[in-house]
mmCIF file of C-alpha atoms in Angstrom:
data_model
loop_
_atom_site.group_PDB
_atom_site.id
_atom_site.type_symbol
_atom_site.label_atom_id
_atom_site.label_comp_id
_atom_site.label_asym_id
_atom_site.label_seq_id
_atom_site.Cartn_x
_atom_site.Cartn_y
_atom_site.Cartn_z
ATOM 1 C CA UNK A 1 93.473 44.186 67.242
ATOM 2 C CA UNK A 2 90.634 46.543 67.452
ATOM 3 C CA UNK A 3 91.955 50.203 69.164
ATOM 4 C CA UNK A 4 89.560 52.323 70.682
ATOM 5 C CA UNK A 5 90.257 55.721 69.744
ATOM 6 C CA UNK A 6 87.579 57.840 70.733
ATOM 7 C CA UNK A 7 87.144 59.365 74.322
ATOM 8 C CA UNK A 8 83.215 58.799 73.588
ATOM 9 C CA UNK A 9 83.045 55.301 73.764
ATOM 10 C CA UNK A 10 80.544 53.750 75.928
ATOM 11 C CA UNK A 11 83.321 51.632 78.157
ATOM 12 C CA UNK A 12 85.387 55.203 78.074
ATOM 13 C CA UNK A 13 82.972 56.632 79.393
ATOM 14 C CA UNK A 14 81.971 54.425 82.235
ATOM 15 C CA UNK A 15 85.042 54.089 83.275
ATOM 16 C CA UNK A 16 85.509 57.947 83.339
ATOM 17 C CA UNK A 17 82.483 58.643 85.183
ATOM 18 C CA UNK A 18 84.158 56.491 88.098
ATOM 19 C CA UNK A 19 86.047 59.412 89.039
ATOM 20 C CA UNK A 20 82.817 60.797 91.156
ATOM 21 C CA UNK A 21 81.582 59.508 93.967
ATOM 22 C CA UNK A 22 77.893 58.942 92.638
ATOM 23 C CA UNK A 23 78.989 56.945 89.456
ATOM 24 C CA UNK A 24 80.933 54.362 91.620
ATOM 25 C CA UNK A 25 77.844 54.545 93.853
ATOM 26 C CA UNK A 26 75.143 54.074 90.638
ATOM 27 C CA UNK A 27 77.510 51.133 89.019
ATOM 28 C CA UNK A 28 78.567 49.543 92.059
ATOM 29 C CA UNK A 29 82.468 50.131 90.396
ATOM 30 C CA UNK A 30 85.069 51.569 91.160
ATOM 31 C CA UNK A 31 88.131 52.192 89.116
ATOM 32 C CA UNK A 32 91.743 51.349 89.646
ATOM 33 C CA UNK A 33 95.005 52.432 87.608
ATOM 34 C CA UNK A 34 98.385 50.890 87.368
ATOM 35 C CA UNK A 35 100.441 48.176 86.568
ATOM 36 C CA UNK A 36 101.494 47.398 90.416
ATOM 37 C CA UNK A 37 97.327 47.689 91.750
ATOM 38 C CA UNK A 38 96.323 45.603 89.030
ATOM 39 C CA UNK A 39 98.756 42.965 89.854
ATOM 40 C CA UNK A 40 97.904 42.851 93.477
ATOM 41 C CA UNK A 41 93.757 42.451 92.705
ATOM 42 C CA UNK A 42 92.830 38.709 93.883
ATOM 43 C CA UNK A 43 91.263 36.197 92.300
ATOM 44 C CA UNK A 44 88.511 37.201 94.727
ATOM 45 C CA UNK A 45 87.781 40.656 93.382
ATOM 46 C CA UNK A 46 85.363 40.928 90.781
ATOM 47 C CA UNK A 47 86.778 42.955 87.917
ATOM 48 C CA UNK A 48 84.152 44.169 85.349
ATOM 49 C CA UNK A 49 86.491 45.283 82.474
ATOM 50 C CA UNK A 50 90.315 46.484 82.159
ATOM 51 C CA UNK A 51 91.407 48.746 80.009
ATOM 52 C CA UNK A 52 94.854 48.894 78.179
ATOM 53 C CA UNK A 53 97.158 50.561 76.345
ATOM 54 C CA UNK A 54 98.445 48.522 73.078
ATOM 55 C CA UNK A 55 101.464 47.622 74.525
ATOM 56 C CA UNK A 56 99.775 46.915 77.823
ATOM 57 C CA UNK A 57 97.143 44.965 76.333
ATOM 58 C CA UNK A 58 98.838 41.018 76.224
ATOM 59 C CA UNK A 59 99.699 41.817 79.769
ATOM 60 C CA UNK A 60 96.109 42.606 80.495
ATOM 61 C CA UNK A 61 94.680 39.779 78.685
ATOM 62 C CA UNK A 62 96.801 37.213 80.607
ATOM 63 C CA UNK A 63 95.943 38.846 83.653
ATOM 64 C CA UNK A 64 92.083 39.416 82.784
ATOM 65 C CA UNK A 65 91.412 37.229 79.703
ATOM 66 C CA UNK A 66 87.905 38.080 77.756
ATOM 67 C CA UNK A 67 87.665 41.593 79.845
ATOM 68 C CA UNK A 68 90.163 43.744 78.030
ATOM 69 C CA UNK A 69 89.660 46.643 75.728
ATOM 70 C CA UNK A 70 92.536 48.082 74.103
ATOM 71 C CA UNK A 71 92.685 52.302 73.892
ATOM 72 C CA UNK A 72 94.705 54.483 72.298
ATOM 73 C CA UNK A 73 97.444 56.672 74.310
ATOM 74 C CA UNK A 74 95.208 59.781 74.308
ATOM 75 C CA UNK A 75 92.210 57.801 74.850
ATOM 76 C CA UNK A 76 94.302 56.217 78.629
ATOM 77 C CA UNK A 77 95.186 59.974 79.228
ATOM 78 C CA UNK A 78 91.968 61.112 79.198
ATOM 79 C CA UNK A 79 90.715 58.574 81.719
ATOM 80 C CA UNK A 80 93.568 58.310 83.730
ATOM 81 C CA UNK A 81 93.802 60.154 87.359
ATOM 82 C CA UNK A 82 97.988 60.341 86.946
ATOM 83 C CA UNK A 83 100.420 62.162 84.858
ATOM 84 C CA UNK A 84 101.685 59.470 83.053
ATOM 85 C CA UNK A 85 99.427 56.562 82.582
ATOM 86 C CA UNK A 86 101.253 52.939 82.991
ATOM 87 C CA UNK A 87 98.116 51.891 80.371
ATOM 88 C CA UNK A 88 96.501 49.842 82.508
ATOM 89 C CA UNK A 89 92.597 50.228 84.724
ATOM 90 C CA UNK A 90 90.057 48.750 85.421
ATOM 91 C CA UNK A 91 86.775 48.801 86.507
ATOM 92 C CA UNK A 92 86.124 46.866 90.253
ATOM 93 C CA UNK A 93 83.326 45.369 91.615
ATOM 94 C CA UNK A 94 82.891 47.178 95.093
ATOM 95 C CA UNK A 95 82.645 44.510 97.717
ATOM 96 C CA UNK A 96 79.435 45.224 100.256
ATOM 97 C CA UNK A 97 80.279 43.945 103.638
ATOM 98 C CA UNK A 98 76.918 44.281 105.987
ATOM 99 C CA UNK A 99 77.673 45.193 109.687
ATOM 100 C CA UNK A 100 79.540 42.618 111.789
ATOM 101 C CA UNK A 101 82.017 43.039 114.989
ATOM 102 C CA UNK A 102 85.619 41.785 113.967
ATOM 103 C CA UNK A 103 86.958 38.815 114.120
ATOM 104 C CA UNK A 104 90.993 40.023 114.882
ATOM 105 C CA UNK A 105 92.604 43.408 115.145
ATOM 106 C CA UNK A 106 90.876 46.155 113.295
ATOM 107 C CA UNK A 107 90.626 50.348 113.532
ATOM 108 C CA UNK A 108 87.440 52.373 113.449
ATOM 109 C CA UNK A 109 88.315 55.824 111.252
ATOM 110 C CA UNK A 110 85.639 58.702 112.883
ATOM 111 C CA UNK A 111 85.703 61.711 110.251
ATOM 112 C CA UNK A 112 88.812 61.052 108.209
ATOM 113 C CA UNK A 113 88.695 63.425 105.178
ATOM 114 C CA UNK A 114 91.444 63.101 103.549
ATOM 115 C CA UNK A 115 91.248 60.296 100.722
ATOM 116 C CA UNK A 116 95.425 60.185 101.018
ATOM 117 C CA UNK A 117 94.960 59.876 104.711
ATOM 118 C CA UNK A 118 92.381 56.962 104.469
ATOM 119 C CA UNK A 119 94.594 54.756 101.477
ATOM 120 C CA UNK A 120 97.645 55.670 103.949
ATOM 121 C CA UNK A 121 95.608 53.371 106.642
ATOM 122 C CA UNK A 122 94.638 50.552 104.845
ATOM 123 C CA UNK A 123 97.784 50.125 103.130
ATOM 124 C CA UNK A 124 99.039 49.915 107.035
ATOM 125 C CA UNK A 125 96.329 48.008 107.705
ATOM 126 C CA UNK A 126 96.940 45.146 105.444
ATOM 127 C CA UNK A 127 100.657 45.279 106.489
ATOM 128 C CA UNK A 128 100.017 44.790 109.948
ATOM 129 C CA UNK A 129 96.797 42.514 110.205
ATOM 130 C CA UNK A 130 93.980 44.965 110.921
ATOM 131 C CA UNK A 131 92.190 43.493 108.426
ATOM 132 C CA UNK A 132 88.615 44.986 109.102
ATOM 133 C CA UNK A 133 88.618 48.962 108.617
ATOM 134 C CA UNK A 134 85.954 50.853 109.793
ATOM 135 C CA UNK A 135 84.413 54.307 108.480
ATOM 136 C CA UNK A 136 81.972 56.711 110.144
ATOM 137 C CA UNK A 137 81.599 59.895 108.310
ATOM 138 C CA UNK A 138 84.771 59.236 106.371
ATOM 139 C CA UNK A 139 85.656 59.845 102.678
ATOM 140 C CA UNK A 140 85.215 57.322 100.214
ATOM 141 C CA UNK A 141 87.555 54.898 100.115
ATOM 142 C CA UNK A 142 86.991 53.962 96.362
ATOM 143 C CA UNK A 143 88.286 57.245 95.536
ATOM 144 C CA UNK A 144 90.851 56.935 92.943
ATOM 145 C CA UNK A 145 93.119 58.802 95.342
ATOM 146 C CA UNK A 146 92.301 56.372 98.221
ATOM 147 C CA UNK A 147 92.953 53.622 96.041
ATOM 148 C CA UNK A 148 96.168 54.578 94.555
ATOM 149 C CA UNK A 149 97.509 55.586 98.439
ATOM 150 C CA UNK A 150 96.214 51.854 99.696
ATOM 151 C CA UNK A 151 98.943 50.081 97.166
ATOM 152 C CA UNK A 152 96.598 47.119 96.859
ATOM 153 C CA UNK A 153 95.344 48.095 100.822
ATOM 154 C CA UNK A 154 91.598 48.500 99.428
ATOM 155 C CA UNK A 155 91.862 44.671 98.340
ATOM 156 C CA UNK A 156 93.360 43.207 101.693
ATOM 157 C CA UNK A 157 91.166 44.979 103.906
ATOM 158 C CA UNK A 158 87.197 44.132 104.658
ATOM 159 C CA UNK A 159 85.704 47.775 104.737
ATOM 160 C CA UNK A 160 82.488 48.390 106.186
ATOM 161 C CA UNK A 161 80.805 51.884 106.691
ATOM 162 C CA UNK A 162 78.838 52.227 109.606
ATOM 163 C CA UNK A 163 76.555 54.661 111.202
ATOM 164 C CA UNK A 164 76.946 56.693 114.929
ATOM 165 C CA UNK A 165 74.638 53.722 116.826
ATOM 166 C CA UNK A 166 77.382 50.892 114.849
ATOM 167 C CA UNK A 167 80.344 52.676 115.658
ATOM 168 C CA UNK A 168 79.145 53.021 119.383
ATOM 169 C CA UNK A 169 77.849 49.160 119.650
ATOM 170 C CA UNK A 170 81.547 48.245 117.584
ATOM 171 C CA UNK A 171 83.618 50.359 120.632
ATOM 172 C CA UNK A 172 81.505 48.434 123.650
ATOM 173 C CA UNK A 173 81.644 45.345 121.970
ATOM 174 C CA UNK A 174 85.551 45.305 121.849
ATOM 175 C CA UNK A 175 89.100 45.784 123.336
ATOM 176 C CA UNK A 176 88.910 49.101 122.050
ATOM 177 C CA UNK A 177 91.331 52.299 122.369
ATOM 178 C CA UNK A 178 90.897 55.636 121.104
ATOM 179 C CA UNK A 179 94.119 57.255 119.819
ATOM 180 C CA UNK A 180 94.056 60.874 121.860
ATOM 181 C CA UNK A 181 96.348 63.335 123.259
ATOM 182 C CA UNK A 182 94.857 63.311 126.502
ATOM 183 C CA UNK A 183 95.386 59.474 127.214
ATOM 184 C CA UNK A 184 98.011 57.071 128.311
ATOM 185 C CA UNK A 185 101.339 56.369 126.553
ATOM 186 C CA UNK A 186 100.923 53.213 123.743
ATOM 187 C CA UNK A 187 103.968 52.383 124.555
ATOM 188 C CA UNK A 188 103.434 52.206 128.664
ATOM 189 C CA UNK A 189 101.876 48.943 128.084
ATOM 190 C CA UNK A 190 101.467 46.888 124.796
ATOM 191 C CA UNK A 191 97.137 46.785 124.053
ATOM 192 C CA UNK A 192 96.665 43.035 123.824
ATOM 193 C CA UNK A 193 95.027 41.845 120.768
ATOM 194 C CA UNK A 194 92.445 41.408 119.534
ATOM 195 C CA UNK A 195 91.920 45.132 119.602
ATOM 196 C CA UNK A 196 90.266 47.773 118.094
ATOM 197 C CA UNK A 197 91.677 51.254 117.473
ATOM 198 C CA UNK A 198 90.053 54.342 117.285
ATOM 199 C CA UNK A 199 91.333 57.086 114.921
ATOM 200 C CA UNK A 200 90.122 60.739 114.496
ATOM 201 C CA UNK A 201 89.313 63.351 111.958
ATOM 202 C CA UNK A 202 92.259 65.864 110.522
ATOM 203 C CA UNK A 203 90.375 68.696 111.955
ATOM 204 C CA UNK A 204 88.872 67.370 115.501
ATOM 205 C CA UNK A 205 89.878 63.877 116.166
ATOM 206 C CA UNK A 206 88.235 61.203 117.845
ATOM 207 C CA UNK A 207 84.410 62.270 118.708
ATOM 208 C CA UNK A 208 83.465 63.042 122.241
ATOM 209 C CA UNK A 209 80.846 59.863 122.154
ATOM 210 C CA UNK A 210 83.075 57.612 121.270
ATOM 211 C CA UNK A 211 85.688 58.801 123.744
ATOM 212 C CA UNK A 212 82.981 58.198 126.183
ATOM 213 C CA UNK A 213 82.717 54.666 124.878
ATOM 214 C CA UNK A 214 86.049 53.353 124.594
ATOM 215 C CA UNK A 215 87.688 50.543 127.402
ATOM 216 C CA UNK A 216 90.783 53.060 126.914
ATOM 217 C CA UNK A 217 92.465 56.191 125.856
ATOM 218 C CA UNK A 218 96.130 56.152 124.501
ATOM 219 C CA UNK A 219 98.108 58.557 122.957
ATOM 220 C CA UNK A 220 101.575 58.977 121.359
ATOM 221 C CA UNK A 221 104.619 60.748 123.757
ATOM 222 C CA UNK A 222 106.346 63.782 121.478
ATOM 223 C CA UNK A 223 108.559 67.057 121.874
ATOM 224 C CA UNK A 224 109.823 69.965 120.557
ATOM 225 C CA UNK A 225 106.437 71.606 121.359
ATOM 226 C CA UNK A 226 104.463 68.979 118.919
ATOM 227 C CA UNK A 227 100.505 68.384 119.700
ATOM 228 C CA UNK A 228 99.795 66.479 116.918
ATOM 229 C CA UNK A 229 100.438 64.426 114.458
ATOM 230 C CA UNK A 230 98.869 63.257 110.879
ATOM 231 C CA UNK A 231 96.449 61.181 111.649
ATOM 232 C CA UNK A 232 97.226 58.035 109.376
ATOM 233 C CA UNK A 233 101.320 58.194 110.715
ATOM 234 C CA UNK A 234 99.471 58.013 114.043
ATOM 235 C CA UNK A 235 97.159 54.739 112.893
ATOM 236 C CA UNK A 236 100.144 53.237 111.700
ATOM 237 C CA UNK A 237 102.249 53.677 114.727
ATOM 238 C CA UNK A 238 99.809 52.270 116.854
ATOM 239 C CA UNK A 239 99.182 49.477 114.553
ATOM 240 C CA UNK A 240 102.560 48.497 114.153
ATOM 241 C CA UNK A 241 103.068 48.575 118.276
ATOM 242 C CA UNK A 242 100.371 45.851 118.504
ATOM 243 C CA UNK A 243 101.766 44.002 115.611
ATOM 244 C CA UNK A 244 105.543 43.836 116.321
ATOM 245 C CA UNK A 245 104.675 43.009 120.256
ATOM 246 C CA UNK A 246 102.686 39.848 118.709
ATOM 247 C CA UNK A 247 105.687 39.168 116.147
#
């Protein structure tokens, strides 16, 4: 068994380059680490190459057969976005997914920053059914740090990135609700589904034009002084309302 055991290989180096935004954009990859993500990546994703760790590597090869090259220790440090590496990555085709309106229950994200925040939401997502996410303005979500927070989210969820005049036609063209302080208890009244949810940014929340869009505003009841809370517990309260009142 050939070991790769220089951090200037050619397939070492692609897959390191992944870490930034404009490699995954240039290769049309993006990368994903551990033993638990790889497992969950359908037969549907298109993986370009894995790479393993020695002990890893029979795993891999059963798993992706013909698409595995075996590193050294260091050599799965040095790529690796975690402390310690289970020995497994690989490089993933990233899915394009044109505009469309959804066919079920789905959430718009307007200005989510936070690449924890984002993998928080799909990971929810997939849980719960909202199996179309939407991003406008959002950060990636092939970030390695989106990835890793989506547990296998990124590969149950259609993502599709869309633009102010999408976003708008998306919140008229649905049973939408934007998730706001200033609206109506989610819990007054369950939102029937199909619906569409609309979460804000960290910083400002949900934009004023598409709080002039939405059907409806809800929000969540709190105390002890509270105004706000993170904005992907929020998503997944809200998600979870629809989906238990439909369970």
């Amino acid at each position: 068994m050939e070991i790769v055991t220089s951090t200037q290989n050619k397939t070492v180096k692609l897959f390191r380059s992944l870490s930034e935004k404009k490699f995954r954009e240039r290769e049309g990859l993006f990368p994903a680490e551990g033993g638990n993500i790889l497992r969950d990546i359908p037969a549907s994703a298109a993986v370009r190459f894995v790479l393993a760790t020695e002990d890893r590597a029979a795993e891999a090869e059963e798993r992706f057969p013909g698409k595995v090259t075996v590193v050294s220790d260091e050599v799965m440090k040095s790529v690796s976005g975690t402390v310690t590496p289970y020995g497994l990555a690989a490089a993933v085709v990233i899915p394009v997914h044109g505009f469309a309106l959804p066919a079920g229950n789905a959430i718009l994200l307007d200005g989510v920053s936070d690449p924890g925040n984002l993998g928080t939401i799909l990971r929810t997502a997939a849980a719960t059914g909202f199996k179309e996410v939407y991003l406008l303005g959002c950060t990636d979500a092939y970030a390695p740090k989106a990835v890793r927070a989506s547990m296998g989210g990124i590969f149950r969820c259609v993502v599709r990135e869309v633009d102010p005049e999408q976003a708008e036609t998306l919140v008229k063209g649905t049973r939408s609700a934007a998730l706001d302080m200033a609206g109506e208890s989610i819990f007054a009244s369950p939102l029937p589904a199909p619906c569409l949810f609309v979460a804000g940014s960290e910083a400002h929340g949900v934009s004023e034009r598409l709080l002039g869009a939405v059907k409806e505003v809800r929000s969540l009841p709190m105390t002890g002084g509270m105004e706000s809370l993170n904005v992907a517990v929020v998503a997944g309260i809200a998600m979870y309302n629809v989906f238990t009142s439909s369970h």
